[in-house]
Amino acid sequence: MLIMIANIGWAAAALLAAWMAYDWLKTDSSYSEETLTSSREGEIEAVSERHKI
């Protein structure tokens, strides 16, 4: 029983790794390197979330 649970865990890990690789390749082919490394969105959020105390 324990071996079956371990095998299910390994299978789930393999599926997750395959899904991550697929998503990585899909994202890499859909967007340019400049877009992926841009920090403009983070700068906009930082400016809009300034708190006054």
PDB file of N, CA and C in Angstrom:
ATOM      1  N   MET A   1       0.823  -1.197   0.000  1.00  0.00           N
ATOM      2  CA  MET A   1       0.000   0.000   0.000  1.00  0.00           C
ATOM      3  C   MET A   1       0.870   1.267   0.000  1.00  0.00           C
ATOM      4  N   LEU A   2       1.912   1.261   0.829  1.00  0.00           N
ATOM      5  CA  LEU A   2       2.787   2.425   0.913  1.00  0.00           C
ATOM      6  C   LEU A   2       3.529   2.660  -0.398  1.00  0.00           C
ATOM      7  N   ILE A   3       3.905   1.609  -1.084  1.00  0.00           N
ATOM      8  CA  ILE A   3       4.603   1.730  -2.370  1.00  0.00           C
ATOM      9  C   ILE A   3       3.671   2.351  -3.415  1.00  0.00           C
ATOM     10  N   MET A   4       2.397   1.991  -3.378  1.00  0.00           N
ATOM     11  CA  MET A   4       1.435   2.552  -4.321  1.00  0.00           C
ATOM     12  C   MET A   4       1.257   4.057  -4.079  1.00  0.00           C
ATOM     13  N   ILE A   5       1.199   4.463  -2.821  1.00  0.00           N
ATOM     14  CA  ILE A   5       1.064   5.886  -2.494  1.00  0.00           C
ATOM     15  C   ILE A   5       2.316   6.649  -2.955  1.00  0.00           C
ATOM     16  N   ALA A   6       3.485   6.055  -2.758  1.00  0.00           N
ATOM     17  CA  ALA A   6       4.726   6.691  -3.200  1.00  0.00           C
ATOM     18  C   ALA A   6       4.758   6.832  -4.715  1.00  0.00           C
ATOM     19  N   ASN A   7       4.314   5.804  -5.426  1.00  0.00           N
ATOM     20  CA  ASN A   7       4.282   5.867  -6.890  1.00  0.00           C
ATOM     21  C   ASN A   7       3.304   6.929  -7.385  1.00  0.00           C
ATOM     22  N   ILE A   8       2.180   7.067  -6.713  1.00  0.00           N
ATOM     23  CA  ILE A   8       1.213   8.120  -7.068  1.00  0.00           C
ATOM     24  C   ILE A   8       1.838   9.498  -6.854  1.00  0.00           C
ATOM     25  N   GLY A   9       2.585   9.652  -5.773  1.00  0.00           N
ATOM     26  CA  GLY A   9       3.270  10.918  -5.511  1.00  0.00           C
ATOM     27  C   GLY A   9       4.295  11.248  -6.577  1.00  0.00           C
ATOM     28  N   TRP A  10       5.087  10.234  -6.998  1.00  0.00           N
ATOM     29  CA  TRP A  10       6.061  10.446  -8.056  1.00  0.00           C
ATOM     30  C   TRP A  10       5.372  10.798  -9.370  1.00  0.00           C
ATOM     31  N   ALA A  11       4.258  10.150  -9.659  1.00  0.00           N
ATOM     32  CA  ALA A  11       3.520  10.445 -10.891  1.00  0.00           C
ATOM     33  C   ALA A  11       2.975  11.875 -10.861  1.00  0.00           C
ATOM     34  N   ALA A  12       2.464  12.294  -9.703  1.00  0.00           N
ATOM     35  CA  ALA A  12       1.955  13.660  -9.576  1.00  0.00           C
ATOM     36  C   ALA A  12       3.091  14.669  -9.750  1.00  0.00           C
ATOM     37  N   ALA A  13       4.260  14.376  -9.188  1.00  0.00           N
ATOM     38  CA  ALA A  13       5.408  15.271  -9.341  1.00  0.00           C
ATOM     39  C   ALA A  13       5.844  15.355 -10.801  1.00  0.00           C
ATOM     40  N   ALA A  14       5.832  14.233 -11.497  1.00  0.00           N
ATOM     41  CA  ALA A  14       6.218  14.221 -12.915  1.00  0.00           C
ATOM     42  C   ALA A  14       5.220  15.018 -13.753  1.00  0.00           C
ATOM     43  N   LEU A  15       3.933  14.867 -13.465  1.00  0.00           N
ATOM     44  CA  LEU A  15       2.920  15.641 -14.191  1.00  0.00           C
ATOM     45  C   LEU A  15       3.075  17.128 -13.937  1.00  0.00           C
ATOM     46  N   LEU A  16       3.347  17.506 -12.699  1.00  0.00           N
ATOM     47  CA  LEU A  16       3.542  18.913 -12.376  1.00  0.00           C
ATOM     48  C   LEU A  16       4.769  19.471 -13.091  1.00  0.00           C
ATOM     49  N   ALA A  17       5.856  18.717 -13.120  1.00  0.00           N
ATOM     50  CA  ALA A  17       7.062  19.163 -13.816  1.00  0.00           C
ATOM     51  C   ALA A  17       6.806  19.316 -15.314  1.00  0.00           C
ATOM     52  N   ALA A  18       6.060  18.379 -15.901  1.00  0.00           N
ATOM     53  CA  ALA A  18       5.740  18.466 -17.329  1.00  0.00           C
ATOM     54  C   ALA A  18       4.865  19.676 -17.616  1.00  0.00           C
ATOM     55  N   TRP A  19       3.903  19.953 -16.741  1.00  0.00           N
ATOM     56  CA  TRP A  19       3.027  21.116 -16.917  1.00  0.00           C
ATOM     57  C   TRP A  19       3.828  22.414 -16.800  1.00  0.00           C
ATOM     58  N   MET A  20       4.766  22.468 -15.845  1.00  0.00           N
ATOM     59  CA  MET A  20       5.599  23.660 -15.688  1.00  0.00           C
ATOM     60  C   MET A  20       6.476  23.884 -16.918  1.00  0.00           C
ATOM     61  N   ALA A  21       7.044  22.812 -17.472  1.00  0.00           N
ATOM     62  CA  ALA A  21       7.875  22.938 -18.671  1.00  0.00           C
ATOM     63  C   ALA A  21       7.041  23.401 -19.862  1.00  0.00           C
ATOM     64  N   TYR A  22       5.832  22.857 -20.010  1.00  0.00           N
ATOM     65  CA  TYR A  22       4.938  23.279 -21.097  1.00  0.00           C
ATOM     66  C   TYR A  22       4.585  24.758 -20.960  1.00  0.00           C
ATOM     67  N   ASP A  23       4.251  25.195 -19.748  1.00  0.00           N
ATOM     68  CA  ASP A  23       3.881  26.589 -19.525  1.00  0.00           C
ATOM     69  C   ASP A  23       5.066  27.511 -19.771  1.00  0.00           C
ATOM     70  N   TRP A  24       6.263  27.080 -19.375  1.00  0.00           N
ATOM     71  CA  TRP A  24       7.472  27.854 -19.597  1.00  0.00           C
ATOM     72  C   TRP A  24       7.721  28.036 -21.088  1.00  0.00           C
ATOM     73  N   LEU A  25       7.630  26.966 -21.849  1.00  0.00           N
ATOM     74  CA  LEU A  25       7.856  27.058 -23.299  1.00  0.00           C
ATOM     75  C   LEU A  25       6.778  27.887 -23.982  1.00  0.00           C
ATOM     76  N   LYS A  26       5.528  27.740 -23.547  1.00  0.00           N
ATOM     77  CA  LYS A  26       4.428  28.512 -24.128  1.00  0.00           C
ATOM     78  C   LYS A  26       4.610  30.004 -23.844  1.00  0.00           C
ATOM     79  N   THR A  27       4.964  30.344 -22.620  1.00  0.00           N
ATOM     80  CA  THR A  27       5.166  31.739 -22.247  1.00  0.00           C
ATOM     81  C   THR A  27       6.376  32.314 -22.973  1.00  0.00           C
ATOM     82  N   ASP A  28       7.449  31.541 -23.050  1.00  0.00           N
ATOM     83  CA  ASP A  28       8.669  32.001 -23.703  1.00  0.00           C
ATOM     84  C   ASP A  28       8.449  32.269 -25.182  1.00  0.00           C
ATOM     85  N   SER A  29       7.587  31.486 -25.824  1.00  0.00           N
ATOM     86  CA  SER A  29       7.340  31.697 -27.253  1.00  0.00           C
ATOM     87  C   SER A  29       6.290  32.778 -27.511  1.00  0.00           C
ATOM     88  N   SER A  30       5.495  33.117 -26.502  1.00  0.00           N
ATOM     89  CA  SER A  30       4.432  34.106 -26.684  1.00  0.00           C
ATOM     90  C   SER A  30       4.880  35.538 -26.414  1.00  0.00           C
ATOM     91  N   TYR A  31       5.889  35.715 -25.563  1.00  0.00           N
ATOM     92  CA  TYR A  31       6.296  37.053 -25.152  1.00  0.00           C
ATOM     93  C   TYR A  31       7.783  37.250 -25.412  1.00  0.00           C
ATOM     94  N   SER A  32       8.169  38.482 -25.676  1.00  0.00           N
ATOM     95  CA  SER A  32       9.576  38.787 -25.899  1.00  0.00           C
ATOM     96  C   SER A  32      10.315  38.834 -24.557  1.00  0.00           C
ATOM     97  N   GLU A  33      11.622  38.766 -24.636  1.00  0.00           N
ATOM     98  CA  GLU A  33      12.436  38.810 -23.417  1.00  0.00           C
ATOM     99  C   GLU A  33      12.299  40.163 -22.730  1.00  0.00           C
ATOM    100  N   GLU A  34      12.140  41.235 -23.516  1.00  0.00           N
ATOM    101  CA  GLU A  34      11.978  42.575 -22.942  1.00  0.00           C
ATOM    102  C   GLU A  34      10.697  42.671 -22.121  1.00  0.00           C
ATOM    103  N   THR A  35       9.620  42.076 -22.633  1.00  0.00           N
ATOM    104  CA  THR A  35       8.350  42.103 -21.912  1.00  0.00           C
ATOM    105  C   THR A  35       8.440  41.291 -20.624  1.00  0.00           C
ATOM    106  N   LEU A  36       9.085  40.151 -20.698  1.00  0.00           N
ATOM    107  CA  LEU A  36       9.161  39.287 -19.525  1.00  0.00           C
ATOM    108  C   LEU A  36      10.049  39.863 -18.434  1.00  0.00           C
ATOM    109  N   THR A  37      11.051  40.652 -18.790  1.00  0.00           N
ATOM    110  CA  THR A  37      11.947  41.214 -17.779  1.00  0.00           C
ATOM    111  C   THR A  37      11.595  42.650 -17.424  1.00  0.00           C
ATOM    112  N   SER A  38      10.513  43.192 -17.964  1.00  0.00           N
ATOM    113  CA  SER A  38      10.109  44.564 -17.679  1.00  0.00           C
ATOM    114  C   SER A  38       9.600  44.674 -16.245  1.00  0.00           C
ATOM    115  N   SER A  39       9.944  45.773 -15.592  1.00  0.00           N
ATOM    116  CA  SER A  39       9.463  46.005 -14.228  1.00  0.00           C
ATOM    117  C   SER A  39       8.497  47.182 -14.182  1.00  0.00           C
ATOM    118  N   ARG A  40       7.984  47.569 -15.332  1.00  0.00           N
ATOM    119  CA  ARG A  40       7.101  48.731 -15.377  1.00  0.00           C
ATOM    120  C   ARG A  40       5.856  48.529 -14.535  1.00  0.00           C
ATOM    121  N   GLU A  41       5.245  47.362 -14.601  1.00  0.00           N
ATOM    122  CA  GLU A  41       4.037  47.111 -13.831  1.00  0.00           C
ATOM    123  C   GLU A  41       4.319  47.232 -12.335  1.00  0.00           C
ATOM    124  N   GLY A  42       5.444  46.707 -11.891  1.00  0.00           N
ATOM    125  CA  GLY A  42       5.806  46.808 -10.482  1.00  0.00           C
ATOM    126  C   GLY A  42       6.011  48.249 -10.053  1.00  0.00           C
ATOM    127  N   GLU A  43       6.587  49.071 -10.919  1.00  0.00           N
ATOM    128  CA  GLU A  43       6.789  50.474 -10.599  1.00  0.00           C
ATOM    129  C   GLU A  43       5.463  51.198 -10.488  1.00  0.00           C
ATOM    130  N   ILE A  44       4.526  50.889 -11.369  1.00  0.00           N
ATOM    131  CA  ILE A  44       3.204  51.521 -11.330  1.00  0.00           C
ATOM    132  C   ILE A  44       2.489  51.142 -10.032  1.00  0.00           C
ATOM    133  N   GLU A  45       2.555  49.878  -9.642  1.00  0.00           N
ATOM    134  CA  GLU A  45       1.902  49.446  -8.420  1.00  0.00           C
ATOM    135  C   GLU A  45       2.549  50.076  -7.204  1.00  0.00           C
ATOM    136  N   ALA A  46       3.871  50.232  -7.207  1.00  0.00           N
ATOM    137  CA  ALA A  46       4.561  50.823  -6.069  1.00  0.00           C
ATOM    138  C   ALA A  46       4.150  52.283  -5.879  1.00  0.00           C
ATOM    139  N   VAL A  47       3.975  53.007  -6.986  1.00  0.00           N
ATOM    140  CA  VAL A  47       3.586  54.416  -6.902  1.00  0.00           C
ATOM    141  C   VAL A  47       2.144  54.549  -6.410  1.00  0.00           C
ATOM    142  N   SER A  48       1.267  53.670  -6.864  1.00  0.00           N
ATOM    143  CA  SER A  48      -0.151  53.782  -6.495  1.00  0.00           C
ATOM    144  C   SER A  48      -0.444  53.280  -5.090  1.00  0.00           C
ATOM    145  N   GLU A  49       0.495  52.563  -4.468  1.00  0.00           N
ATOM    146  CA  GLU A  49       0.252  52.005  -3.141  1.00  0.00           C
ATOM    147  C   GLU A  49       1.042  52.686  -2.041  1.00  0.00           C
ATOM    148  N   ARG A  50       1.387  53.930  -2.242  1.00  0.00           N
ATOM    149  CA  ARG A  50       2.105  54.666  -1.190  1.00  0.00           C
ATOM    150  C   ARG A  50       1.120  54.983  -0.082  1.00  0.00           C
ATOM    151  N   HIS A  51       1.557  54.717   1.140  1.00  0.00           N
ATOM    152  CA  HIS A  51       0.696  54.937   2.289  1.00  0.00           C
ATOM    153  C   HIS A  51       1.143  56.183   3.036  1.00  0.00           C
ATOM    154  N   LYS A  52       0.175  56.981   3.411  1.00  0.00           N
ATOM    155  CA  LYS A  52       0.477  58.188   4.202  1.00  0.00           C
ATOM    156  C   LYS A  52       0.115  57.904   5.658  1.00  0.00           C
ATOM    157  N   ILE A  53       1.092  58.179   6.527  1.00  0.00           N
ATOM    158  CA  ILE A  53       0.853  57.924   7.967  1.00  0.00           C
ATOM    159  C   ILE A  53       0.762  59.235   8.692  1.00  0.00           C
TER     160      ILE A  53
END
